[in-house]
Amino acid sequence: HEFRILSEPISENAYELAKMLFNKERFWEVHEILESVWRNKSGDEKKILHGIILLAAAFVHSQKNRNEVALSILKRAYEELKNYEYSYNGFDLRLIKEKISEMLKNKEVRPFKLT
C-alpha cells in the first residue's frame, strides 16, 4: 500500500496526482488534494475544481453504498461544470459531464477512468 500524509504540502503536480488517484478509485484522497488547491483559486477555476471535488465526493458516498446521496451530489457537480467544455489541467470536462449525465439518467453511480 502507498500512504500519503494529506496535511503536508504536495510536492508533485496536484492535478496529475488527483487524476492518478481518481483512476485508482481513491476518491477521498482526490477530494482532499483538490480541496487544498481549490482554496486558493477564484472564478471559473474555483467553480471547475468544486465540480471535480463534488464528483469525487459522490464516489466516496457511492463506495459507502449511499446511492441517493451520491446522485444528489452528482447533480451539484454537473451544475458546477455545465458551462465548461474544455480540458482543465488534464481533466476532460466534456467526458466528465457526459459520464455524470449518464449516471444521473440511469440513477446508477459507476466509477470511470480519466484519460
PDB file of C-alpha atoms in Angstrom:
ATOM      1  CA  HIS A   1       0.000   0.000   0.000  1.00  0.00           C
ATOM      2  CA  GLU A   2       1.009   3.558  -0.633  1.00  0.00           C
ATOM      3  CA  PHE A   3       0.246   6.095   2.108  1.00  0.00           C
ATOM      4  CA  ARG A   4       0.277   9.864   1.999  1.00  0.00           C
ATOM      5  CA  ILE A   5       0.012  12.451   4.754  1.00  0.00           C
ATOM      6  CA  LEU A   6      -2.672  14.718   3.332  1.00  0.00           C
ATOM      7  CA  SER A   7      -1.909  17.636   5.628  1.00  0.00           C
ATOM      8  CA  GLU A   8       1.597  18.006   4.165  1.00  0.00           C
ATOM      9  CA  PRO A   9       2.137  20.164   1.065  1.00  0.00           C
ATOM     10  CA  ILE A  10       2.099  18.211  -2.170  1.00  0.00           C
ATOM     11  CA  SER A  11       5.392  18.374  -3.997  1.00  0.00           C
ATOM     12  CA  GLU A  12       4.293  16.820  -7.299  1.00  0.00           C
ATOM     13  CA  ASN A  13       1.643  18.195  -9.632  1.00  0.00           C
ATOM     14  CA  ALA A  14      -1.584  18.081  -7.594  1.00  0.00           C
ATOM     15  CA  TYR A  15      -3.715  17.656 -10.730  1.00  0.00           C
ATOM     16  CA  GLU A  16      -1.717  14.681 -12.034  1.00  0.00           C
ATOM     17  CA  LEU A  17      -1.740  13.120  -8.569  1.00  0.00           C
ATOM     18  CA  ALA A  18      -5.505  13.650  -8.214  1.00  0.00           C
ATOM     19  CA  LYS A  19      -6.118  12.121 -11.645  1.00  0.00           C
ATOM     20  CA  MET A  20      -3.950   9.080 -10.837  1.00  0.00           C
ATOM     21  CA  LEU A  21      -5.779   8.566  -7.529  1.00  0.00           C
ATOM     22  CA  PHE A  22      -9.146   9.029  -9.263  1.00  0.00           C
ATOM     23  CA  ASN A  23      -8.262   6.209 -11.665  1.00  0.00           C
ATOM     24  CA  LYS A  24      -7.337   4.026  -8.660  1.00  0.00           C
ATOM     25  CA  GLU A  25     -10.757   4.862  -7.148  1.00  0.00           C
ATOM     26  CA  ARG A  26      -9.145   6.576  -4.162  1.00  0.00           C
ATOM     27  CA  PHE A  27     -11.774   9.301  -4.207  1.00  0.00           C
ATOM     28  CA  TRP A  28     -11.364  10.604  -0.657  1.00  0.00           C
ATOM     29  CA  GLU A  29      -7.736  11.473  -1.417  1.00  0.00           C
ATOM     30  CA  VAL A  30      -8.757  13.145  -4.705  1.00  0.00           C
ATOM     31  CA  HIS A  31     -11.238  15.256  -2.726  1.00  0.00           C
ATOM     32  CA  GLU A  32      -8.609  16.253  -0.133  1.00  0.00           C
ATOM     33  CA  ILE A  33      -5.853  17.060  -2.643  1.00  0.00           C
ATOM     34  CA  LEU A  34      -8.057  19.177  -4.902  1.00  0.00           C
ATOM     35  CA  GLU A  35      -9.660  20.940  -1.963  1.00  0.00           C
ATOM     36  CA  SER A  36      -6.234  22.235  -0.915  1.00  0.00           C
ATOM     37  CA  VAL A  37      -5.774  23.669  -4.448  1.00  0.00           C
ATOM     38  CA  TRP A  38      -9.379  24.951  -4.641  1.00  0.00           C
ATOM     39  CA  ARG A  39      -8.959  27.152  -1.550  1.00  0.00           C
ATOM     40  CA  ASN A  40      -6.520  29.430  -3.395  1.00  0.00           C
ATOM     41  CA  LYS A  41      -8.463  29.766  -6.648  1.00  0.00           C
ATOM     42  CA  SER A  42     -11.226  32.082  -7.799  1.00  0.00           C
ATOM     43  CA  GLY A  43     -13.741  32.486 -10.611  1.00  0.00           C
ATOM     44  CA  ASP A  44     -14.079  29.748 -13.227  1.00  0.00           C
ATOM     45  CA  GLU A  45     -11.162  27.778 -11.848  1.00  0.00           C
ATOM     46  CA  LYS A  46     -12.724  27.624  -8.394  1.00  0.00           C
ATOM     47  CA  LYS A  47     -16.063  26.512  -9.893  1.00  0.00           C
ATOM     48  CA  ILE A  48     -14.447  23.783 -12.056  1.00  0.00           C
ATOM     49  CA  LEU A  49     -12.407  22.450  -9.143  1.00  0.00           C
ATOM     50  CA  HIS A  50     -15.507  22.445  -6.965  1.00  0.00           C
ATOM     51  CA  GLY A  51     -17.302  20.376  -9.608  1.00  0.00           C
ATOM     52  CA  ILE A  52     -14.478  17.816  -9.693  1.00  0.00           C
ATOM     53  CA  ILE A  53     -14.322  17.748  -5.867  1.00  0.00           C
ATOM     54  CA  LEU A  54     -18.089  17.092  -5.766  1.00  0.00           C
ATOM     55  CA  LEU A  55     -17.629  14.281  -8.314  1.00  0.00           C
ATOM     56  CA  ALA A  56     -15.046  12.661  -6.032  1.00  0.00           C
ATOM     57  CA  ALA A  57     -17.332  13.189  -3.014  1.00  0.00           C
ATOM     58  CA  ALA A  58     -20.195  11.472  -4.862  1.00  0.00           C
ATOM     59  CA  PHE A  59     -17.976   8.447  -5.439  1.00  0.00           C
ATOM     60  CA  VAL A  60     -16.964   8.406  -1.754  1.00  0.00           C
ATOM     61  CA  HIS A  61     -20.675   8.136  -0.863  1.00  0.00           C
ATOM     62  CA  SER A  62     -21.202   5.507  -3.554  1.00  0.00           C
ATOM     63  CA  GLN A  63     -18.379   3.419  -2.057  1.00  0.00           C
ATOM     64  CA  LYS A  64     -20.341   3.522   1.226  1.00  0.00           C
ATOM     65  CA  ASN A  65     -23.493   2.330  -0.605  1.00  0.00           C
ATOM     66  CA  ARG A  66     -25.202   5.713  -0.262  1.00  0.00           C
ATOM     67  CA  ASN A  67     -26.506   5.843  -3.822  1.00  0.00           C
ATOM     68  CA  GLU A  68     -29.182   8.525  -3.298  1.00  0.00           C
ATOM     69  CA  VAL A  69     -26.695  10.857  -1.598  1.00  0.00           C
ATOM     70  CA  ALA A  70     -24.154  10.183  -4.365  1.00  0.00           C
ATOM     71  CA  LEU A  71     -26.701  11.011  -7.079  1.00  0.00           C
ATOM     72  CA  SER A  72     -27.696  14.270  -5.393  1.00  0.00           C
ATOM     73  CA  ILE A  73     -24.011  15.289  -5.153  1.00  0.00           C
ATOM     74  CA  LEU A  74     -23.533  14.357  -8.827  1.00  0.00           C
ATOM     75  CA  LYS A  75     -26.335  16.810  -9.729  1.00  0.00           C
ATOM     76  CA  ARG A  76     -24.456  19.559  -7.908  1.00  0.00           C
ATOM     77  CA  ALA A  77     -21.200  18.570  -9.640  1.00  0.00           C
ATOM     78  CA  TYR A  78     -22.910  18.794 -13.032  1.00  0.00           C
ATOM     79  CA  GLU A  79     -24.282  22.260 -12.180  1.00  0.00           C
ATOM     80  CA  GLU A  80     -20.752  23.472 -11.391  1.00  0.00           C
ATOM     81  CA  LEU A  81     -19.302  22.041 -14.623  1.00  0.00           C
ATOM     82  CA  LYS A  82     -22.141  22.530 -17.113  1.00  0.00           C
ATOM     83  CA  ASN A  83     -20.739  25.704 -18.703  1.00  0.00           C
ATOM     84  CA  TYR A  84     -17.249  24.319 -19.375  1.00  0.00           C
ATOM     85  CA  GLU A  85     -16.291  22.277 -22.441  1.00  0.00           C
ATOM     86  CA  TYR A  86     -12.513  22.146 -22.376  1.00  0.00           C
ATOM     87  CA  SER A  87      -9.837  20.217 -20.590  1.00  0.00           C
ATOM     88  CA  TYR A  88      -8.761  21.692 -17.261  1.00  0.00           C
ATOM     89  CA  ASN A  89      -5.265  20.680 -16.095  1.00  0.00           C
ATOM     90  CA  GLY A  90      -5.669  17.239 -17.637  1.00  0.00           C
ATOM     91  CA  PHE A  91      -9.325  16.765 -16.621  1.00  0.00           C
ATOM     92  CA  ASP A  92     -11.504  16.310 -19.720  1.00  0.00           C
ATOM     93  CA  LEU A  93     -14.584  18.251 -18.622  1.00  0.00           C
ATOM     94  CA  ARG A  94     -16.660  17.148 -21.609  1.00  0.00           C
ATOM     95  CA  LEU A  95     -16.038  13.469 -20.738  1.00  0.00           C
ATOM     96  CA  ILE A  96     -16.745  14.092 -17.047  1.00  0.00           C
ATOM     97  CA  LYS A  97     -20.063  15.820 -17.827  1.00  0.00           C
ATOM     98  CA  GLU A  98     -21.015  13.024 -20.226  1.00  0.00           C
ATOM     99  CA  LYS A  99     -20.359  10.402 -17.507  1.00  0.00           C
ATOM    100  CA  ILE A 100     -22.262  12.403 -14.871  1.00  0.00           C
ATOM    101  CA  SER A 101     -25.252  12.799 -17.238  1.00  0.00           C
ATOM    102  CA  GLU A 102     -25.248   9.062 -17.921  1.00  0.00           C
ATOM    103  CA  MET A 103     -25.171   8.227 -14.207  1.00  0.00           C
ATOM    104  CA  LEU A 104     -27.982  10.674 -13.422  1.00  0.00           C
ATOM    105  CA  LYS A 105     -30.107   9.342 -16.284  1.00  0.00           C
ATOM    106  CA  ASN A 106     -29.596   5.701 -15.225  1.00  0.00           C
ATOM    107  CA  LYS A 107     -29.675   6.546 -11.494  1.00  0.00           C
ATOM    108  CA  GLU A 108     -26.579   4.375 -11.170  1.00  0.00           C
ATOM    109  CA  VAL A 109     -23.237   5.634  -9.870  1.00  0.00           C
ATOM    110  CA  ARG A 110     -20.356   3.979 -11.721  1.00  0.00           C
ATOM    111  CA  PRO A 111     -16.705   4.979 -11.422  1.00  0.00           C
ATOM    112  CA  PHE A 112     -14.897   5.662 -14.672  1.00  0.00           C
ATOM    113  CA  LYS A 113     -11.316   6.323 -15.736  1.00  0.00           C
ATOM    114  CA  LEU A 114      -9.890   9.689 -16.683  1.00  0.00           C
ATOM    115  CA  THR A 115      -7.585   9.606 -19.708  1.00  0.00           C
TER     116      THR A 115
END
